[in-house]
Amino acid sequence: MRSAIVDRPLDPTVLLAEVASTASGASTLFVGTVRRVNAGREVTGIDYTAYGAMAERELAAIVAEAAARFGCEQVVVEHRIGTLTLGEASIVIAVSHARRAAAMDAQRYLIEEIKRRVPVWKREHYADGTREWVDPTRPHATAGAP
Amino acid sequence: MRSAIVDRPLDPTVLLAEVASTASGASTLFVGTVRRVNAGREVTGIDYTAYGAMAERELAAIVAEAAARFGCEQVVVEHRIGTLTLGEASIVIAVSHARRAAAMDAQRYLIEEIKRRVPVWKREHYADGTREWVDPTRPHATAGAP
Amino acid sequence: MNLTVLLFASWADALGSSVQVEVPVGARVADVLASVSALAVGRVLPKPMVAVNHRYARADATVSLSDEIAIIPPVAGG
Amino acid sequence: MNLTVLLFASWADALGSSVQVEVPVGARVADVLASVSALAVGRVLPKPMVAVNHRYARADATVSLSDEIAIIPPVAGG
């Protein structure tokens, strides 16, 4: 099991290879990418920032929980920080498991818990030149910054 | 949307790139691989065979269903036939979607329907030298061949 | 009418990759399956589906000389 | 005691990447959050969690000088 907060482009192929095992019958990859439109606004890029030490601790805790709860062969997660352009990957989650259903259950658990708990923030850049911190607790409202 | 039955090694990276889109916020990859142990027996390889024309038709139908039902940006599936060794990929399913939850729902729908409906068969090679067609309707029983 | 029926996997191992069966004009899928199964009498083979022109067919569907008919043992892809 | 509190995202934009607050010995997480929030009076900031030593902390947990304390605005990773 491995997880990291990194400040360089992510390579899903490397993570997929890292979880490969002849004990597993299924491998899954989840890749989160920067989308052109969010909440009806045109996005041109995203700054991701993290509370590094806590983010690494929380990410490792979630990976350990998923591995134990679902009995995964391997779990590897990388979350990128820094400024990302359209289409770039912000997170890659790779899971391998003897059984496909459990691999997919673990994949979903991982992304949902990461979104809920890991201290990472994103500031979207919009086509109109403005930038805003995304606040998932206030969907479709302008968030946070005064 | 694209699907194919192929007789060469699969490359998950190519399929992941094929579904990439700035309209999507999530891409998923499902890779089915040959596992060392099945139903308690040591496996050394698998022959996959298909009723080619029907398998391609059924696979394309399932991909179209998933794309419509879940509103996917892109879906690409390749199923390999021929003789595979341990760890090799028999199927790769790539999905992209604006929303992560729907991407994962589509992924699960695709693999479950493919396993249920696409006319592909596998004959496992065991460490004791025997070979047997796998019959999922009779779990853990010796299947089929007289 | 004399129909060619395609076979796969364990059914092909037992009977070859295709067989010829004689059925009356207006025969149904169930009749074709019964005729093919009669060739495998005494052998243990898994209960199959039948496909007509690359689609799963109901037991009461009628078949004709121009149809592509196949015995589909339990599938195990993925 | 004088505590340093780390800030992130919208809270850091408003107040800087850290602030100093004076709280009594034996103060709780809720007291620290109240002191930091007082520095942001009049500004609209999202309701945060508080982390102590890299873990989410309950409002009634006590804090000490050696703790690493951070204000955690709503997270948006993934």
Short mmCIF file of C-alpha atoms in Angstrom, two decimals:
data_model
loop_
_atom_site.label_atom_id
_atom_site.label_comp_id
_atom_site.label_asym_id
_atom_site.label_seq_id
_atom_site.Cartn_x
_atom_site.Cartn_y
_atom_site.Cartn_z
CA MET A 1 0.00 0.00 0.00
CA ARG A 2 1.31 3.48 -0.83
CA SER A 3 -0.04 6.99 -0.97
CA ALA A 4 1.46 10.41 -1.60
CA ILE A 5 0.77 14.08 -2.17
CA VAL A 6 2.93 15.09 -5.14
CA ASP A 7 3.65 18.30 -7.07
CA ARG A 8 4.33 16.80 -10.51
CA PRO A 9 2.09 15.34 -13.23
CA LEU A 10 0.57 11.95 -12.36
CA ASP A 11 1.15 8.85 -14.48
CA PRO A 12 -1.78 6.40 -14.19
CA THR A 13 0.16 3.72 -16.08
CA VAL A 14 2.82 3.60 -13.36
CA LEU A 15 0.21 3.16 -10.61
CA LEU A 16 -1.63 0.46 -12.57
CA ALA A 17 1.64 -1.46 -12.96
CA GLU A 18 2.39 -0.99 -9.27
CA VAL A 19 -0.79 -2.79 -8.14
CA ALA A 20 -0.47 -5.66 -10.65
CA SER A 21 -0.29 -9.11 -9.06
CA THR A 22 -1.01 -12.67 -10.17
CA ALA A 23 -3.07 -12.98 -6.97
CA SER A 24 -5.54 -10.43 -8.32
CA GLY A 25 -8.29 -11.00 -10.86
CA ALA A 26 -9.15 -7.32 -11.27
CA SER A 27 -7.37 -4.00 -11.20
CA THR A 28 -9.17 -0.67 -11.25
CA LEU A 29 -7.96 2.83 -11.89
CA PHE A 30 -9.82 6.00 -10.95
CA VAL A 31 -8.51 9.23 -12.47
CA GLY A 32 -9.95 12.59 -11.44
CA THR A 33 -9.39 15.27 -14.08
CA VAL A 34 -9.92 19.01 -14.44
CA ARG A 35 -13.23 19.60 -16.18
CA ARG A 36 -13.98 22.48 -18.53
CA VAL A 37 -17.28 23.36 -16.87
CA ASN A 38 -18.18 23.31 -13.18
CA ALA A 39 -21.46 24.53 -11.69
CA GLY A 40 -22.22 26.18 -15.02
CA ARG A 41 -19.03 28.26 -15.15
CA GLU A 42 -16.21 27.85 -17.66
CA VAL A 43 -13.04 26.72 -15.90
CA THR A 44 -9.57 27.33 -17.33
CA GLY A 45 -7.47 25.74 -14.57
CA ILE A 46 -7.31 24.81 -10.88
CA ASP A 47 -4.82 25.51 -8.08
CA TYR A 48 -4.67 22.60 -5.64
CA THR A 49 -3.15 23.21 -2.21
CA ALA A 50 -2.81 20.89 0.76
CA TYR A 51 -1.99 20.88 4.43
CA GLY A 52 0.84 18.55 3.48
CA ALA A 53 1.63 16.61 6.65
CA MET A 54 -2.00 16.10 7.60
CA ALA A 55 -3.04 15.27 4.03
CA GLU A 56 -0.40 12.55 3.80
CA ARG A 57 -1.46 11.13 7.18
CA GLU A 58 -5.17 11.15 6.34
CA LEU A 59 -4.59 9.70 2.87
CA ALA A 60 -2.50 6.86 4.33
CA ALA A 61 -5.20 6.19 6.94
CA ILE A 62 -7.92 5.93 4.26
CA VAL A 63 -5.77 3.59 2.15
CA ALA A 64 -5.14 1.36 5.17
CA GLU A 65 -8.87 1.33 6.00
CA ALA A 66 -9.83 0.37 2.44
CA ALA A 67 -7.18 -2.35 2.22
CA ALA A 68 -8.34 -3.91 5.49
CA ARG A 69 -12.08 -3.47 4.96
CA PHE A 70 -12.18 -4.89 1.42
CA GLY A 71 -9.16 -7.22 1.54
CA CYS A 72 -7.34 -5.58 -1.36
CA GLU A 73 -4.16 -7.05 -2.81
CA GLN A 74 -2.73 -3.57 -3.41
CA VAL A 75 -3.84 0.05 -3.17
CA VAL A 76 -1.81 3.00 -4.45
CA VAL A 77 -3.04 6.61 -4.42
CA GLU A 78 -1.39 9.82 -5.56
CA HIS A 79 -2.95 13.28 -5.22
CA ARG A 80 -1.37 16.11 -7.12
CA ILE A 81 -1.07 19.70 -5.88
CA GLY A 82 -0.08 22.85 -7.78
CA THR A 83 -1.66 24.51 -10.79
CA LEU A 84 -3.38 22.12 -13.21
CA THR A 85 -4.71 22.84 -16.67
CA LEU A 86 -7.81 21.38 -18.34
CA GLY A 87 -7.79 17.60 -18.64
CA GLU A 88 -4.88 17.08 -16.24
CA ALA A 89 -5.20 14.46 -13.50
CA SER A 90 -5.54 15.65 -9.90
CA ILE A 91 -5.83 12.18 -8.38
CA VAL A 92 -5.12 8.59 -9.39
CA ILE A 93 -6.40 5.65 -7.34
CA ALA A 94 -5.23 2.14 -8.27
CA VAL A 95 -6.65 -0.99 -6.63
CA SER A 96 -6.08 -4.69 -7.20
CA HIS A 97 -8.14 -7.47 -5.69
CA ALA A 98 -8.79 -11.18 -6.18
CA ARG A 99 -12.45 -10.35 -6.90
CA ARG A 100 -13.84 -7.65 -9.16
CA ALA A 101 -16.78 -6.60 -6.96
CA ALA A 102 -14.53 -5.87 -3.98
CA ALA A 103 -12.04 -4.00 -6.19
CA MET A 104 -14.84 -1.69 -7.33
CA ASP A 105 -16.24 -1.30 -3.80
CA ALA A 106 -12.78 -0.31 -2.55
CA GLN A 107 -12.34 2.16 -5.41
CA ARG A 108 -15.57 3.93 -4.52
CA TYR A 109 -14.79 3.97 -0.79
CA LEU A 110 -11.38 5.49 -1.46
CA ILE A 111 -12.51 8.39 -3.64
CA GLU A 112 -15.50 9.23 -1.42
CA GLU A 113 -13.47 9.22 1.82
CA ILE A 114 -10.62 11.17 0.21
CA LYS A 115 -13.06 13.86 -0.93
CA ARG A 116 -14.62 13.99 2.52
CA ARG A 117 -11.52 13.96 4.72
CA VAL A 118 -8.18 14.79 3.08
CA PRO A 119 -7.20 18.46 3.67
CA VAL A 120 -6.76 19.54 0.06
CA TRP A 121 -8.36 22.66 -1.39
CA LYS A 122 -8.92 23.83 -4.92
CA ARG A 123 -9.24 27.32 -6.35
CA GLU A 124 -10.84 27.36 -9.78
CA HIS A 125 -9.77 29.84 -12.43
CA TYR A 126 -12.69 30.99 -14.55
CA ALA A 127 -12.78 32.24 -18.13
CA ASP A 128 -13.89 35.68 -16.87
CA GLY A 129 -10.57 36.05 -15.01
CA THR A 130 -11.90 35.46 -11.48
CA ARG A 131 -10.69 32.74 -9.09
CA GLU A 132 -12.57 31.11 -6.26
CA TRP A 133 -12.04 28.47 -3.59
CA VAL A 134 -14.47 25.62 -4.13
CA ASP A 135 -16.68 24.94 -1.11
CA PRO A 136 -18.49 21.61 -1.53
CA THR A 137 -20.63 22.43 1.51
CA ARG A 138 -22.21 25.29 -0.50
CA PRO A 139 -22.86 23.85 -3.95
CA HIS A 140 -23.34 26.42 -6.70
CA ALA A 141 -22.72 29.35 -4.33
CA THR A 142 -19.70 31.60 -4.31
CA ALA A 143 -17.45 30.24 -1.66
CA GLY A 144 -15.31 31.47 1.13
CA ALA A 145 -12.93 34.20 0.12
CA PRO A 146 -14.02 37.69 1.10
CA MET B 1 -17.91 4.61 -28.08
CA ARG B 2 -15.91 1.62 -29.31
CA SER B 3 -15.64 -2.06 -28.50
CA ALA B 4 -13.74 -4.97 -29.97
CA ILE B 5 -12.79 -8.61 -29.57
CA VAL B 6 -9.03 -8.78 -30.22
CA ASP B 7 -6.37 -11.49 -30.37
CA ARG B 8 -3.36 -9.45 -29.20
CA PRO B 9 -2.24 -8.16 -25.78
CA LEU B 10 -4.35 -5.30 -24.42
CA ASP B 11 -2.89 -1.90 -23.57
CA PRO B 12 -4.90 -0.17 -20.80
CA THR B 13 -2.96 3.08 -21.32
CA VAL B 14 -4.23 3.38 -24.88
CA LEU B 15 -7.85 2.94 -23.79
CA LEU B 16 -7.49 5.42 -20.93
CA ALA B 17 -6.12 8.00 -23.38
CA GLU B 18 -8.95 7.22 -25.79
CA VAL B 19 -11.69 8.19 -23.30
CA ALA B 20 -9.93 11.36 -22.06
CA SER B 21 -11.96 14.54 -22.52
CA THR B 22 -12.02 17.99 -20.92
CA ALA B 23 -15.78 17.47 -20.54
CA SER B 24 -15.13 14.65 -18.09
CA GLY B 25 -14.21 14.95 -14.42
CA ALA B 26 -13.47 11.27 -13.94
CA SER B 27 -12.06 8.40 -15.96
CA THR B 28 -12.13 4.81 -14.78
CA LEU B 29 -10.33 1.74 -15.99
CA PHE B 30 -11.29 -1.85 -15.19
CA VAL B 31 -8.73 -4.51 -16.05
CA GLY B 32 -9.57 -8.20 -15.69
CA THR B 33 -6.46 -10.36 -15.29
CA VAL B 34 -5.59 -14.06 -15.14
CA ARG B 35 -5.37 -15.07 -11.49
CA ARG B 36 -3.03 -17.74 -10.12
CA VAL B 37 -5.73 -19.47 -8.08
CA ASN B 38 -9.37 -20.07 -8.99
CA ALA B 39 -11.84 -22.12 -6.96
CA GLY B 40 -8.91 -23.46 -4.95
CA ARG B 41 -6.98 -24.78 -7.97
CA GLU B 42 -3.65 -23.52 -9.24
CA VAL B 43 -4.07 -21.98 -12.69
CA THR B 44 -1.20 -21.68 -15.17
CA GLY B 45 -3.05 -20.04 -18.08
CA ILE B 46 -6.40 -19.58 -19.81
CA ASP B 47 -7.64 -20.11 -23.36
CA TYR B 48 -10.32 -17.56 -24.25
CA THR B 49 -12.55 -18.29 -27.24
CA ALA B 50 -15.50 -16.34 -28.62
CA TYR B 51 -18.36 -16.63 -31.03
CA GLY B 52 -16.79 -13.66 -32.77
CA ALA B 53 -19.62 -12.01 -34.69
CA MET B 54 -22.13 -12.38 -31.87
CA ALA B 55 -19.62 -11.34 -29.20
CA GLU B 56 -18.85 -8.13 -31.07
CA ARG B 57 -22.55 -7.41 -31.53
CA GLU B 58 -23.42 -8.08 -27.88
CA LEU B 59 -20.42 -6.09 -26.60
CA ALA B 60 -21.38 -3.10 -28.76
CA ALA B 61 -24.98 -3.34 -27.50
CA ILE B 62 -23.85 -3.30 -23.85
CA VAL B 63 -21.55 -0.32 -24.46
CA ALA B 64 -24.41 1.59 -26.13
CA GLU B 65 -26.73 0.73 -23.23
CA ALA B 66 -24.22 1.94 -20.62
CA ALA B 67 -23.45 5.14 -22.51
CA ALA B 68 -27.13 6.01 -22.79
CA ARG B 69 -28.19 4.88 -19.33
CA PHE B 70 -25.42 6.68 -17.43
CA GLY B 71 -24.70 9.55 -19.84
CA CYS B 72 -21.03 8.70 -20.32
CA GLU B 73 -18.70 10.97 -22.25
CA GLN B 74 -16.83 7.96 -23.68
CA VAL B 75 -16.78 4.19 -23.27
CA VAL B 76 -14.16 1.89 -24.83
CA VAL B 77 -13.98 -1.86 -24.22
CA GLU B 78 -11.61 -4.50 -25.56
CA HIS B 79 -11.87 -8.21 -24.77
CA ARG B 80 -8.94 -10.41 -25.65
CA ILE B 81 -9.16 -13.98 -26.95
CA GLY B 82 -6.41 -16.58 -27.35
CA THR B 83 -4.10 -18.14 -24.76
CA LEU B 84 -3.22 -15.87 -21.83
CA THR B 85 -0.59 -16.40 -19.15
CA LEU B 86 -0.77 -15.41 -15.48
CA GLY B 87 -1.28 -11.70 -14.90
CA GLU B 88 -2.24 -10.91 -18.49
CA ALA B 89 -5.32 -8.78 -19.14
CA SER B 90 -8.39 -10.45 -20.65
CA ILE B 91 -10.56 -7.33 -20.66
CA VAL B 92 -10.10 -3.59 -20.36
CA ILE B 93 -13.06 -1.25 -19.81
CA ALA B 94 -12.47 2.51 -19.96
CA VAL B 95 -15.16 5.04 -19.08
CA SER B 96 -15.16 8.82 -18.84
CA HIS B 97 -17.96 10.92 -17.38
CA ALA B 98 -18.57 14.45 -16.12
CA ARG B 99 -19.34 12.98 -12.66
CA ARG B 100 -17.40 10.36 -10.74
CA ALA B 101 -20.39 8.46 -9.32
CA ALA B 102 -21.89 7.84 -12.74
CA ALA B 103 -18.49 6.81 -14.15
CA MET B 104 -18.21 4.13 -11.46
CA ASP B 105 -21.85 3.02 -11.90
CA ALA B 106 -21.24 2.62 -15.64
CA GLN B 107 -18.03 0.68 -15.02
CA ARG B 108 -19.85 -1.83 -12.83
CA TYR B 109 -22.79 -2.16 -15.23
CA LEU B 110 -20.41 -2.86 -18.12
CA ILE B 111 -18.38 -5.64 -16.50
CA GLU B 112 -21.45 -7.35 -14.99
CA GLU B 113 -23.41 -7.33 -18.25
CA ILE B 114 -20.38 -8.43 -20.28
CA LYS B 115 -19.87 -11.41 -17.95
CA ARG B 116 -23.56 -12.28 -18.17
CA ARG B 117 -24.16 -11.89 -21.90
CA VAL B 118 -21.11 -11.82 -24.19
CA PRO B 119 -20.45 -15.24 -25.79
CA VAL B 120 -16.86 -15.74 -24.66
CA TRP B 121 -15.63 -18.91 -22.97
CA LYS B 122 -12.53 -19.73 -21.00
CA ARG B 123 -10.70 -23.00 -20.51
CA GLU B 124 -8.38 -22.91 -17.53
CA HIS B 125 -5.06 -24.77 -17.56
CA TYR B 126 -4.23 -26.22 -14.15
CA ALA B 127 -0.86 -27.00 -12.58
CA ASP B 128 -1.76 -30.72 -12.63
CA GLY B 129 -1.88 -30.63 -16.45
CA THR B 130 -5.66 -30.77 -16.83
CA ARG B 131 -7.80 -28.20 -18.65
CA GLU B 132 -11.42 -27.36 -18.08
CA TRP B 133 -14.09 -25.03 -19.46
CA VAL B 134 -15.26 -22.70 -16.71
CA ASP B 135 -19.00 -22.87 -16.09
CA PRO B 136 -20.10 -19.95 -13.89
CA THR B 137 -23.53 -21.55 -13.51
CA ARG B 138 -21.88 -24.38 -11.53
CA PRO B 139 -19.44 -22.68 -9.18
CA HIS B 140 -16.66 -24.90 -7.84
CA ALA B 141 -17.87 -27.93 -9.81
CA THR B 142 -16.07 -29.52 -12.73
CA ALA B 143 -17.73 -28.08 -15.75
CA GLY B 144 -18.93 -29.12 -19.10
CA ALA B 145 -16.48 -31.15 -21.08
CA PRO B 146 -17.13 -34.89 -21.06
CA MET C 1 -35.06 -28.89 -43.51
CA ASN C 2 -31.36 -29.52 -42.85
CA LEU C 3 -29.79 -26.90 -40.56
CA THR C 4 -26.17 -26.24 -39.67
CA VAL C 5 -25.76 -25.40 -35.98
CA LEU C 6 -22.58 -23.82 -34.60
CA LEU C 7 -21.09 -25.16 -31.36
CA PHE C 8 -18.61 -23.68 -28.90
CA ALA C 9 -16.52 -24.56 -25.84
CA SER C 10 -17.58 -27.81 -24.14
CA TRP C 11 -20.25 -28.50 -26.77
CA ALA C 12 -17.67 -28.12 -29.55
CA ASP C 13 -15.26 -30.43 -27.69
CA ALA C 14 -18.00 -33.08 -27.56
CA LEU C 15 -19.53 -32.75 -31.03
CA GLY C 16 -17.23 -30.61 -33.21
CA SER C 17 -17.50 -26.95 -34.17
CA SER C 18 -20.78 -27.51 -36.04
CA VAL C 19 -23.40 -30.20 -36.59
CA GLN C 20 -26.18 -30.81 -39.13
CA VAL C 21 -29.66 -31.56 -37.86
CA GLU C 22 -32.87 -32.37 -39.73
CA VAL C 23 -35.97 -30.55 -38.46
CA PRO C 24 -39.42 -29.94 -39.96
CA VAL C 25 -40.19 -26.65 -41.71
CA GLY C 26 -41.58 -24.28 -39.06
CA ALA C 27 -39.42 -25.83 -36.33
CA ARG C 28 -38.75 -23.80 -33.21
CA VAL C 29 -35.54 -23.11 -31.30
CA ALA C 30 -36.53 -25.76 -28.74
CA ASP C 31 -36.78 -28.36 -31.51
CA VAL C 32 -33.32 -27.52 -32.80
CA LEU C 33 -31.84 -27.73 -29.31
CA ALA C 34 -33.54 -31.10 -28.76
CA SER C 35 -32.09 -32.43 -32.01
CA VAL C 36 -28.58 -31.27 -31.19
CA SER C 37 -28.86 -32.58 -27.64
CA ALA C 38 -29.87 -35.99 -29.02
CA LEU C 39 -26.44 -36.18 -30.68
CA ALA C 40 -24.82 -35.72 -27.26
CA VAL C 41 -26.88 -38.33 -25.46
CA GLY C 42 -24.96 -39.89 -22.56
CA ARG C 43 -22.58 -36.93 -22.25
CA VAL C 44 -22.66 -34.39 -19.44
CA LEU C 45 -22.86 -30.94 -21.03
CA PRO C 46 -23.96 -27.67 -19.43
CA LYS C 47 -27.42 -26.39 -20.30
CA PRO C 48 -26.99 -23.88 -23.13
CA MET C 49 -28.82 -20.90 -24.60
CA VAL C 50 -29.48 -20.76 -28.35
CA ALA C 51 -28.61 -17.79 -30.55
CA VAL C 52 -30.27 -17.02 -33.88
CA ASN C 53 -28.52 -14.50 -36.12
CA HIS C 54 -26.21 -13.39 -33.27
CA ARG C 55 -28.98 -12.76 -30.74
CA TYR C 56 -30.21 -14.87 -27.86
CA ALA C 57 -33.43 -16.54 -28.99
CA ARG C 58 -36.51 -17.69 -27.10
CA ALA C 59 -37.34 -21.39 -27.09
CA ASP C 60 -40.55 -20.78 -29.06
CA ALA C 61 -39.02 -18.67 -31.84
CA THR C 62 -39.24 -20.30 -35.26
CA VAL C 63 -36.13 -20.90 -37.35
CA SER C 64 -35.56 -20.98 -41.08
CA LEU C 65 -32.89 -22.26 -43.46
CA SER C 66 -31.29 -18.83 -43.80
CA ASP C 67 -30.76 -18.35 -40.04
CA GLU C 68 -27.34 -18.63 -38.39
CA ILE C 69 -28.03 -20.83 -35.38
CA ALA C 70 -25.59 -21.42 -32.50
CA ILE C 71 -25.56 -23.33 -29.22
CA ILE C 72 -24.25 -20.99 -26.47
CA PRO C 73 -22.94 -22.83 -23.40
CA PRO C 74 -22.73 -20.78 -20.16
CA VAL C 75 -20.52 -17.79 -21.00
CA ALA C 76 -17.41 -16.99 -18.96
CA GLY C 77 -15.84 -13.88 -20.42
CA GLY C 78 -14.51 -10.78 -18.72
CA MET D 1 -0.74 30.93 26.42
CA ASN D 2 0.12 32.20 22.94
CA LEU D 3 -0.69 29.71 20.18
CA THR D 4 0.24 29.71 16.51
CA VAL D 5 -2.63 28.51 14.33
CA LEU D 6 -2.14 27.45 10.70
CA LEU D 7 -4.62 28.65 8.07
CA PHE D 8 -5.42 27.42 4.56
CA ALA D 9 -7.37 28.33 1.43
CA SER D 10 -10.01 31.04 2.00
CA TRP D 11 -8.98 31.50 5.65
CA ALA D 12 -5.34 32.01 4.61
CA ASP D 13 -6.43 34.49 1.92
CA ALA D 14 -8.25 36.50 4.61
CA LEU D 15 -5.80 36.30 7.53
CA GLY D 16 -2.47 34.96 6.23
CA SER D 17 -0.97 31.49 6.43
CA SER D 18 -0.86 31.59 10.25
CA VAL D 19 -2.08 33.73 13.14
CA GLN D 20 -1.17 34.08 16.83
CA VAL D 21 -3.96 33.90 19.40
CA GLU D 22 -3.88 34.29 23.20
CA VAL D 23 -5.97 31.71 25.08
CA PRO D 24 -6.00 30.59 28.76
CA VAL D 25 -4.12 27.46 29.80
CA GLY D 26 -6.56 24.56 29.50
CA ALA D 27 -8.34 26.16 26.55
CA ARG D 28 -10.36 23.95 24.26
CA VAL D 29 -10.50 23.67 20.46
CA ALA D 30 -13.73 25.72 20.49
CA ASP D 31 -11.94 28.56 22.33
CA VAL D 32 -9.12 28.60 19.77
CA LEU D 33 -11.60 28.67 16.88
CA ALA D 34 -13.52 31.51 18.55
CA SER D 35 -10.30 33.51 18.96
CA VAL D 36 -9.27 33.01 15.34
CA SER D 37 -12.79 33.77 14.10
CA ALA D 38 -12.71 37.05 16.06
CA LEU D 39 -9.80 38.14 13.84
CA ALA D 40 -12.01 37.60 10.79
CA VAL D 41 -15.03 39.50 12.08
CA GLY D 42 -17.04 41.05 9.28
CA ARG D 43 -15.70 38.63 6.66
CA VAL D 44 -17.69 35.79 5.13
CA LEU D 45 -15.65 32.60 5.59
CA PRO D 46 -16.87 29.02 5.40
CA LYS D 47 -17.33 27.16 8.68
CA PRO D 48 -14.15 25.15 9.29
CA MET D 49 -13.03 22.07 11.20
CA VAL D 50 -9.99 22.26 13.48
CA ALA D 51 -7.05 19.84 13.35
CA VAL D 52 -4.70 19.19 16.25
CA ASN D 53 -1.47 17.38 15.43
CA HIS D 54 -2.73 16.42 11.94
CA ARG D 55 -6.02 14.91 13.11
CA TYR D 56 -9.52 16.33 13.14
CA ALA D 57 -10.26 17.44 16.71
CA ARG D 58 -13.51 17.67 18.68
CA ALA D 59 -14.61 21.10 19.86
CA ASP D 60 -14.17 20.08 23.52
CA ALA D 61 -10.62 18.70 23.21
CA THR D 62 -8.05 20.69 25.20
CA VAL D 63 -5.01 22.16 23.49
CA SER D 64 -1.48 22.82 24.72
CA LEU D 65 1.48 24.92 23.63
CA SER D 66 3.17 21.96 21.95
CA ASP D 67 0.22 21.15 19.70
CA GLU D 68 0.19 21.91 15.97
CA ILE D 69 -3.20 23.52 15.45
CA ALA D 70 -4.81 24.23 12.08
CA ILE D 71 -8.06 25.67 10.78
CA ILE D 72 -9.44 23.34 8.06
CA PRO D 73 -11.93 25.01 5.72
CA PRO D 74 -14.26 22.67 3.78
CA VAL D 75 -11.97 20.33 1.85
CA ALA D 76 -12.26 19.93 -1.91
CA GLY D 77 -9.65 17.40 -3.00
CA GLY D 78 -9.92 14.46 -5.34
#
